[in-house]
Amino acid sequence: AKKAGKACWRFYEPVLLQETNEKMVLTNGLRRGLERGEFLLNYQPQYDAAGKRLIGFEALLRWNSAEHGFMPPDRFIPLAEQTGLIIPIGEWVFKEACLFARRLADMGKAAIHVAVNISPRQLVADGFVATVRSCIEAAGISPGQIEIEITESIFIESVEDAIFKLSQLRELGVVLSLDDFGTGYSSLTYLKSLPVGVLKIDKSFIDEIVSDQAQLHVVGAMINLGHNLGLSLVAEGVETEKQLKILSEYRCDRIQGYVFSKPLAAEAAIRLVTDSASG
Ligand code: C2E
Ligand code: CA
Ligand code: CA
Ligand code: CA
């Protein structure tokens, strides 16, 4: 038994070391990246289902690393969460998104909102609500122009604490949006006690609505449920005209996805606003 144990240890040790080393390198990269200004935000437009009116943007984080090249968020956000670096990075994101909202307001387009993703770690951190307030004040925008996207994973730690913080944000005047709706474990239990105004239906549901009648019924039920609770519905990851047509028939309030646009660099997003009917 000892021998087998040893053999196992020998087998795993180099892999573990390699993994921690990679993590350290990446963590240092993240820290330096923040100092060097390697992060940027892209903005993906949201339209009404007719595609006529530009309603808002979702801010999506990008990291253009000097050492690692372009890194998609799925590759570095989990590590930023583990190491706590998501706190300063998230603060930068929020500040930057508020400044973008300010540019829209200066164009007379304050009705176009900007949605920002936040991690559970950010919400539980002391001072998060104060940070949000000061970013909004510093940018001189109306809190209602900012939407904060949360996921159901914020309830894993403490439901009461999460609801308390969310209520404080709601009182500030920001709009709360429940992201990836339906993929969590407890959506329906918490939904009625959450101060959210928006539900985002996850792409995984949208993918199948054309091919799978049952999945279409699920999405239809989500939209009706949300509307009955007085919420606004966003479908994300909408890629085709067929999906768009169905979602329009089901009276989905907003559409986000490649069918209209991929996430855009800030300047391209501003140009889009200049060129489109919106508000
Ligand atoms: P998410 O919040 O669910 O964001 C939607 C993702 O779907 C984005 O990927 C977006 O580019 C992509 N997407 C939008 N429309 C389509 C479509 O029609 N087809 C396909 N195939 N994809 C589409 P992205 O930008 O890579 O972001 C991935 C995830 O990273 C986000 O998922 C979010 O959970 C996280 N994330 C991004 N930015 C931030 C941030 O600033 N803070 C935090 N905490 N998380 C972020
Ligand atoms: Ca999101
Ligand atoms: Ca989402
Ligand atoms: Ca998603």
Coordinates of N, CA, C and O in Angstrom, one line a residue, residues 111-243:
A111 N -30.7 57.6 -21.6 CA -31.7 56.5 -21.5 C -31.1 55.2 -21.9 O -31.7 54.1 -21.6
I112 N -29.9 55.2 -22.5 CA -29.2 54.0 -22.8 C -28.4 53.5 -21.6 O -27.5 54.2 -21.1
H113 N -28.8 52.4 -21.1 CA -28.1 51.9 -19.8 C -26.9 51.1 -20.1 O -26.6 50.7 -21.2
V114 N -26.0 51.0 -19.1 CA -24.8 50.2 -19.2 C -24.9 49.1 -18.1 O -25.0 49.5 -16.9
A115 N -24.8 47.9 -18.5 CA -24.9 46.8 -17.5 C -23.5 46.3 -17.2 O -22.6 46.2 -18.1
V116 N -23.2 46.1 -15.9 CA -21.9 45.6 -15.5 C -22.0 44.3 -14.7 O -22.9 44.1 -13.9
N117 N -21.1 43.4 -15.0 CA -21.1 42.1 -14.3 C -20.3 42.2 -13.0 O -19.2 42.8 -13.0
I118 N -20.9 41.7 -12.0 CA -20.1 41.6 -10.7 C -20.0 40.2 -10.2 O -21.0 39.4 -10.4
S119 N -18.9 39.8 -9.6 CA -18.7 38.5 -9.0 C -19.2 38.5 -7.6 O -19.2 39.5 -6.9
P120 N -19.6 37.3 -7.1 CA -20.0 37.2 -5.7 C -19.0 37.8 -4.7 O -19.4 38.4 -3.7
R121 N -17.7 37.5 -5.0 CA -16.7 38.1 -4.1 C -16.8 39.6 -3.9 O -16.4 40.1 -2.9
Q122 N -17.1 40.3 -5.0 CA -17.2 41.7 -4.9 C -18.4 42.1 -4.0 O -18.2 43.1 -3.2
L123 N -19.5 41.5 -4.2 CA -20.7 41.8 -3.4 C -20.5 41.6 -1.9 O -20.9 42.5 -1.1
V124 N -19.8 40.5 -1.5 CA -19.6 40.3 -0.1 C -18.5 41.2 0.5 O -18.5 41.3 1.7
A125 N -17.6 41.7 -0.3 CA -16.5 42.5 0.2 C -17.1 43.8 0.9 O -18.0 44.4 0.4
D126 N -16.4 44.2 2.0 CA -16.8 45.4 2.7 C -16.6 46.6 1.7 O -15.7 46.6 1.0
G127 N -17.6 47.5 1.8 CA -17.4 48.7 1.0 C -17.8 48.7 -0.4 O -17.7 49.6 -1.2
F128 N -18.4 47.5 -0.9 CA -18.8 47.4 -2.3 C -19.9 48.5 -2.6 O -19.8 49.2 -3.6
V129 N -20.9 48.6 -1.8 CA -22.0 49.5 -2.0 C -21.4 51.0 -2.1 O -21.8 51.8 -3.0
A130 N -20.5 51.3 -1.2 CA -19.9 52.6 -1.1 C -19.1 52.9 -2.4 O -19.1 54.0 -3.0
T131 N -18.4 51.9 -2.9 CA -17.6 52.0 -4.2 C -18.6 52.3 -5.3 O -18.3 53.2 -6.1
V132 N -19.6 51.6 -5.4 CA -20.6 51.8 -6.4 C -21.1 53.2 -6.4 O -21.2 53.9 -7.4
R133 N -21.5 53.7 -5.2 CA -22.0 55.0 -5.0 C -21.0 56.1 -5.5 O -21.3 57.0 -6.2
S134 N -19.7 55.9 -5.1 CA -18.7 56.9 -5.4 C -18.4 56.9 -6.9 O -18.1 58.0 -7.4
C135 N -18.4 55.8 -7.5 CA -18.1 55.7 -9.0 C -19.2 56.5 -9.7 O -18.9 57.2 -10.7
I136 N -20.5 56.2 -9.3 CA -21.6 56.9 -10.0 C -21.6 58.4 -9.7 O -21.8 59.2 -10.7
E137 N -21.2 58.8 -8.5 CA -21.2 60.2 -8.2 C -20.0 60.9 -9.0 O -20.2 62.0 -9.5
A138 N -18.9 60.2 -9.0 CA -17.7 60.8 -9.6 C -18.0 61.0 -11.1 O -17.5 62.0 -11.7
A139 N -18.7 60.0 -11.7 CA -19.0 60.2 -13.2 C -20.2 61.1 -13.4 O -20.4 61.6 -14.6
G140 N -20.9 61.5 -12.4 CA -22.0 62.4 -12.5 C -23.1 61.9 -13.3 O -23.7 62.6 -14.1
I141 N -23.4 60.6 -13.2 CA -24.5 60.0 -13.9 C -25.7 59.7 -13.0 O -25.5 59.7 -11.8
S142 N -26.8 59.4 -13.6 CA -27.9 58.9 -12.8 C -27.8 57.4 -12.5 O -27.4 56.7 -13.4
P143 N -28.0 57.0 -11.2 CA -27.8 55.6 -10.9 C -28.6 54.7 -11.7 O -28.2 53.5 -12.0
G144 N -29.8 55.2 -12.2 CA -30.7 54.3 -13.0 C -30.1 54.0 -14.3 O -30.6 53.1 -15.0
Q145 N -29.0 54.6 -14.7 CA -28.4 54.3 -16.0 C -27.5 53.0 -15.9 O -27.1 52.5 -16.9
I146 N -27.2 52.7 -14.7 CA -26.4 51.5 -14.4 C -27.2 50.3 -14.0 O -28.1 50.4 -13.2
E147 N -26.9 49.2 -14.7 CA -27.5 47.9 -14.3 C -26.4 47.0 -13.8 O -25.3 47.0 -14.3
I148 N -26.7 46.3 -12.7 CA -25.6 45.4 -12.1 C -26.1 44.0 -12.3 O -27.2 43.6 -11.9
E149 N -25.3 43.2 -13.0 CA -25.7 41.8 -13.3 C -25.0 40.9 -12.2 O -23.8 40.9 -12.1
I150 N -25.9 40.2 -11.6 CA -25.5 39.2 -10.6 C -25.9 37.8 -11.1 O -26.8 37.7 -11.9
T151 N -25.3 36.8 -10.5 CA -25.7 35.4 -10.8 C -26.2 34.8 -9.5 O -25.9 35.3 -8.4
E152 N -26.9 33.7 -9.7 CA -27.4 33.0 -8.5 C -26.3 32.5 -7.5 O -26.6 32.2 -6.4
S153 N -25.1 32.4 -8.0 CA -24.0 31.9 -7.2 C -23.8 32.9 -6.0 O -23.1 32.5 -5.0
I154 N -24.3 34.1 -6.0 CA -24.1 35.0 -4.8 C -24.8 34.4 -3.6 O -24.6 34.9 -2.5
F155 N -25.8 33.5 -3.8 CA -26.5 33.0 -2.7 C -25.8 31.8 -2.0 O -26.3 31.3 -1.0
I156 N -24.7 31.3 -2.6 CA -24.1 30.2 -2.0 C -23.6 30.5 -0.6 O -23.7 29.7 0.3
E157 N -23.0 31.7 -0.4 CA -22.5 32.0 1.0 C -23.6 32.3 2.0 O -23.8 31.5 2.9
S158 N -24.2 33.4 1.8 CA -25.3 33.8 2.7 C -26.4 34.5 2.0 O -26.3 35.6 1.4
V159 N -27.6 33.9 2.0 CA -28.7 34.5 1.3 C -29.1 35.8 1.9 O -29.4 36.8 1.2
E160 N -29.1 35.9 3.3 CA -29.5 37.1 4.0 C -28.6 38.2 3.7 O -29.0 39.3 3.4
D161 N -27.3 38.0 3.7 CA -26.3 39.0 3.5 C -26.4 39.5 2.1 O -26.4 40.7 1.8
A162 N -26.6 38.6 1.1 CA -26.7 38.9 -0.3 C -27.9 39.8 -0.5 O -27.8 40.9 -1.1
I163 N -29.1 39.4 0.0 CA -30.3 40.2 -0.2 C -30.2 41.6 0.5 O -30.6 42.6 -0.1
F164 N -29.5 41.6 1.6 CA -29.3 42.9 2.3 C -28.5 43.9 1.4 O -28.9 45.0 1.2
K165 N -27.4 43.4 0.9 CA -26.5 44.2 0.0 C -27.3 44.6 -1.3 O -27.2 45.7 -1.7
L166 N -28.0 43.7 -1.8 CA -28.7 44.0 -3.1 C -29.8 45.0 -2.8 O -30.0 45.9 -3.6
S167 N -30.4 45.0 -1.6 CA -31.4 46.0 -1.3 C -30.8 47.4 -1.2 O -31.4 48.4 -1.6
Q168 N -29.6 47.4 -0.6 CA -28.8 48.7 -0.5 C -28.6 49.3 -1.9 O -28.7 50.5 -2.1
L169 N -28.2 48.4 -2.8 CA -27.9 48.8 -4.2 C -29.2 49.3 -4.8 O -29.2 50.4 -5.5
R170 N -30.2 48.6 -4.6 CA -31.5 49.0 -5.2 C -31.9 50.4 -4.6 O -32.4 51.2 -5.4
E171 N -31.7 50.6 -3.3 CA -32.0 51.9 -2.8 C -31.2 53.0 -3.4 O -31.7 54.2 -3.5
L172 N -29.9 52.7 -3.7 CA -29.1 53.7 -4.4 C -29.7 54.1 -5.8 O -29.5 55.2 -6.2
G173 N -30.5 53.2 -6.3 CA -31.2 53.6 -7.6 C -30.7 52.8 -8.8 O -31.1 53.0 -9.9
V174 N -29.7 51.9 -8.6 CA -29.2 51.1 -9.7 C -30.2 50.0 -10.0 O -31.0 49.6 -9.1
V175 N -30.2 49.5 -11.2 CA -31.1 48.4 -11.6 C -30.4 47.1 -11.4 O -29.2 47.0 -11.8
L176 N -31.0 46.1 -10.8 CA -30.3 44.8 -10.6 C -30.9 43.8 -11.6 O -32.1 43.8 -11.9
S177 N -30.0 43.0 -12.2 CA -30.3 42.1 -13.2 C -29.8 40.7 -12.8 O -28.7 40.6 -12.5
L178 N -30.7 39.7 -12.9 CA -30.3 38.3 -12.6 C -29.8 37.6 -13.9 O -30.6 37.3 -14.8
D179 N -28.5 37.4 -14.0 CA -27.8 36.9 -15.1 C -27.9 35.4 -15.2 O -28.1 34.7 -14.1
D180 N -27.8 34.8 -16.4 CA -27.8 33.3 -16.5 C -29.0 32.7 -15.8 O -28.9 31.6 -15.2
F181 N -30.1 33.4 -15.9 CA -31.3 32.9 -15.2 C -31.7 31.5 -15.7 O -31.7 31.2 -16.9
G182 N -32.0 30.6 -14.7 CA -32.4 29.3 -15.0 C -31.3 28.3 -14.9 O -31.5 27.1 -14.9
T183 N -30.0 28.7 -14.9 CA -28.9 27.8 -14.8 C -28.5 27.5 -13.4 O -27.8 26.5 -13.1
G184 N -29.0 28.3 -12.4 CA -28.7 28.1 -11.0 C -29.5 27.0 -10.4 O -30.3 26.3 -11.1
Y185 N -29.4 26.8 -9.1 CA -30.1 25.7 -8.5 C -31.4 26.1 -7.8 O -32.1 25.3 -7.3
S186 N -31.6 27.4 -7.7 CA -32.6 27.8 -6.7 C -33.4 29.0 -7.2 O -34.1 29.7 -6.4
S187 N -33.4 29.3 -8.5 CA -34.0 30.5 -9.1 C -35.3 30.8 -8.5 O -35.6 31.9 -8.0
L188 N -36.2 29.8 -8.5 CA -37.6 30.1 -8.2 C -37.8 30.4 -6.7 O -38.7 31.2 -6.3
T189 N -37.0 29.8 -5.9 CA -37.1 30.0 -4.5 C -36.9 31.4 -4.1 O -37.6 32.0 -3.3
Y190 N -35.8 32.0 -4.7 CA -35.4 33.3 -4.3 C -36.0 34.4 -5.1 O -36.1 35.6 -4.7
L191 N -36.5 34.1 -6.3 CA -36.9 35.1 -7.2 C -37.8 36.2 -6.6 O -37.6 37.4 -6.8
K192 N -38.8 35.8 -5.9 CA -39.8 36.8 -5.4 C -39.2 37.6 -4.3 O -39.7 38.7 -4.0
S193 N -38.2 37.2 -3.6 CA -37.6 38.0 -2.5 C -36.4 38.8 -3.0 O -35.8 39.5 -2.2
L194 N -36.1 38.8 -4.3 CA -35.0 39.5 -4.8 C -35.4 40.9 -5.3 O -36.4 41.0 -6.0
P195 N -34.6 41.9 -5.0 CA -34.9 43.2 -5.5 C -34.5 43.5 -7.0 O -34.0 44.5 -7.3
V196 N -34.6 42.4 -7.8 CA -34.2 42.6 -9.2 C -35.3 43.1 -10.1 O -36.4 43.0 -9.8
G197 N -34.8 43.8 -11.2 CA -35.8 44.4 -12.1 C -35.7 43.7 -13.5 O -36.6 43.9 -14.3
V198 N -34.6 42.9 -13.7 CA -34.4 42.3 -15.0 C -34.0 40.9 -14.8 O -33.2 40.5 -13.9
L199 N -34.4 40.0 -15.7 CA -34.0 38.6 -15.8 C -33.3 38.4 -17.2 O -33.9 38.8 -18.2
K200 N -32.1 37.8 -17.1 CA -31.5 37.5 -18.4 C -31.5 36.0 -18.6 O -31.0 35.2 -17.8
I201 N -32.2 35.6 -19.7 CA -32.3 34.1 -20.0 C -31.0 33.7 -20.6 O -30.5 34.2 -21.6
D202 N -30.4 32.7 -20.0 CA -29.1 32.2 -20.5 C -29.1 31.6 -21.9 O -30.1 31.1 -22.4
K203 N -28.0 31.8 -22.6 CA -27.8 31.4 -23.9 C -28.2 29.9 -24.1 O -28.7 29.5 -25.2
S204 N -27.8 29.1 -23.1 CA -28.1 27.6 -23.2 C -29.6 27.3 -23.5 O -29.9 26.3 -24.1
F205 N -30.5 28.2 -23.0 CA -31.9 28.0 -23.3 C -32.2 28.4 -24.7 O -33.0 27.8 -25.4
I206 N -31.6 29.6 -25.1 CA -31.9 30.2 -26.3 C -31.5 29.3 -27.5 O -32.2 29.2 -28.5
D207 N -30.4 28.6 -27.3 CA -29.8 27.8 -28.4 C -30.8 26.8 -29.0 O -30.7 26.5 -30.1
E208 N -31.7 26.3 -28.1 CA -32.5 25.2 -28.5 C -33.9 25.5 -28.9 O -34.7 24.7 -29.3
I209 N -34.3 26.8 -28.8 CA -35.7 27.1 -29.0 C -36.3 26.8 -30.4 O -37.4 26.6 -30.6
V210 N -35.3 26.8 -31.4 CA -35.8 26.6 -32.7 C -36.0 25.1 -33.0 O -37.0 24.6 -33.6
S211 N -35.1 24.3 -32.4 CA -35.1 22.8 -32.7 C -35.9 22.0 -31.7 O -36.3 20.9 -32.0
D212 N -36.1 22.6 -30.5 CA -36.7 21.8 -29.4 C -38.0 22.4 -28.8 O -37.9 23.5 -28.1
Q213 N -39.1 21.9 -29.1 CA -40.4 22.4 -28.7 C -40.5 22.6 -27.2 O -41.0 23.6 -26.7
A214 N -40.0 21.6 -26.5 CA -40.1 21.6 -25.0 C -39.2 22.8 -24.5 O -39.7 23.5 -23.6
Q215 N -38.1 23.0 -25.1 CA -37.2 24.1 -24.6 C -37.9 25.4 -24.9 O -37.8 26.4 -24.1
L216 N -38.6 25.5 -26.0 CA -39.3 26.7 -26.3 C -40.4 27.0 -25.3 O -40.5 28.1 -24.8
H217 N -41.1 26.0 -24.8 CA -42.1 26.1 -23.8 C -41.4 26.6 -22.5 O -42.0 27.4 -21.8
V218 N -40.2 26.1 -22.2 CA -39.6 26.5 -21.0 C -39.2 28.0 -21.0 O -39.5 28.8 -20.1
V219 N -38.7 28.5 -22.2 CA -38.4 29.9 -22.4 C -39.7 30.7 -22.3 O -39.7 31.8 -21.7
G220 N -40.7 30.3 -23.0 CA -42.0 31.0 -22.9 C -42.5 31.1 -21.5 O -43.0 32.2 -21.1
A221 N -42.4 30.1 -20.7 CA -42.8 30.1 -19.3 C -41.9 31.1 -18.5 O -42.4 31.8 -17.6
M222 N -40.6 31.1 -18.8 CA -39.7 32.1 -18.1 C -40.2 33.5 -18.4 O -40.2 34.3 -17.5
I223 N -40.5 33.8 -19.6 CA -40.9 35.1 -20.0 C -42.2 35.5 -19.3 O -42.3 36.6 -18.7
N224 N -43.2 34.6 -19.3 CA -44.4 34.9 -18.6 C -44.2 35.1 -17.1 O -44.8 36.0 -16.5
L225 N -43.5 34.2 -16.5 CA -43.2 34.3 -15.1 C -42.6 35.7 -14.8 O -43.0 36.4 -13.9
G226 N -41.6 36.0 -15.5 CA -40.9 37.3 -15.3 C -41.9 38.5 -15.5 O -41.9 39.4 -14.6
H227 N -42.6 38.4 -16.5 CA -43.6 39.5 -16.8 C -44.6 39.6 -15.7 O -45.0 40.7 -15.2
N228 N -45.1 38.4 -15.2 CA -46.1 38.4 -14.1 C -45.5 39.0 -12.8 O -46.2 39.5 -12.0
L229 N -44.2 38.9 -12.6 CA -43.5 39.5 -11.5 C -43.1 41.0 -11.7 O -42.4 41.6 -10.9
G230 N -43.5 41.5 -12.9 CA -43.2 42.9 -13.2 C -41.8 43.1 -13.7 O -41.2 44.2 -13.6
L231 N -41.1 42.0 -14.1 CA -39.7 42.2 -14.5 C -39.5 42.3 -16.0 O -40.4 41.9 -16.8
S232 N -38.4 42.8 -16.4 CA -38.1 43.0 -17.8 C -37.2 41.8 -18.2 O -36.3 41.3 -17.5
L233 N -37.4 41.2 -19.4 CA -36.7 40.0 -19.9 C -35.7 40.3 -20.9 O -36.0 41.0 -21.9
V234 N -34.5 39.8 -20.8 CA -33.5 39.9 -21.8 C -33.1 38.5 -22.2 O -32.8 37.6 -21.4
A235 N -33.0 38.2 -23.5 CA -32.5 37.0 -24.1 C -31.1 37.2 -24.5 O -30.8 38.2 -25.2
E236 N -30.2 36.4 -24.1 CA -28.8 36.6 -24.5 C -28.3 35.4 -25.3 O -28.8 34.3 -25.3
G237 N -27.3 35.7 -26.2 CA -26.8 34.7 -27.1 C -27.8 34.4 -28.2 O -27.8 33.3 -28.7
V238 N -28.5 35.4 -28.6 CA -29.4 35.2 -29.8 C -28.6 35.4 -31.0 O -28.0 36.4 -31.3
E239 N -28.6 34.3 -31.8 CA -27.7 34.3 -33.0 C -28.4 34.4 -34.3 O -27.9 34.8 -35.4
T240 N -29.7 33.9 -34.4 CA -30.3 33.7 -35.7 C -31.6 34.5 -35.8 O -32.3 34.8 -34.8
E241 N -32.0 34.8 -37.0 CA -33.3 35.5 -37.3 C -34.5 34.6 -36.8 O -35.5 35.2 -36.3
K242 N -34.4 33.3 -36.9 CA -35.5 32.4 -36.4 C -35.7 32.6 -34.9 O -36.8 32.7 -34.4
Q243 N -34.6 32.6 -34.2 CA -34.7 32.7 -32.7 C -35.3 34.1 -32.4 O -36.1 34.2 -31.5

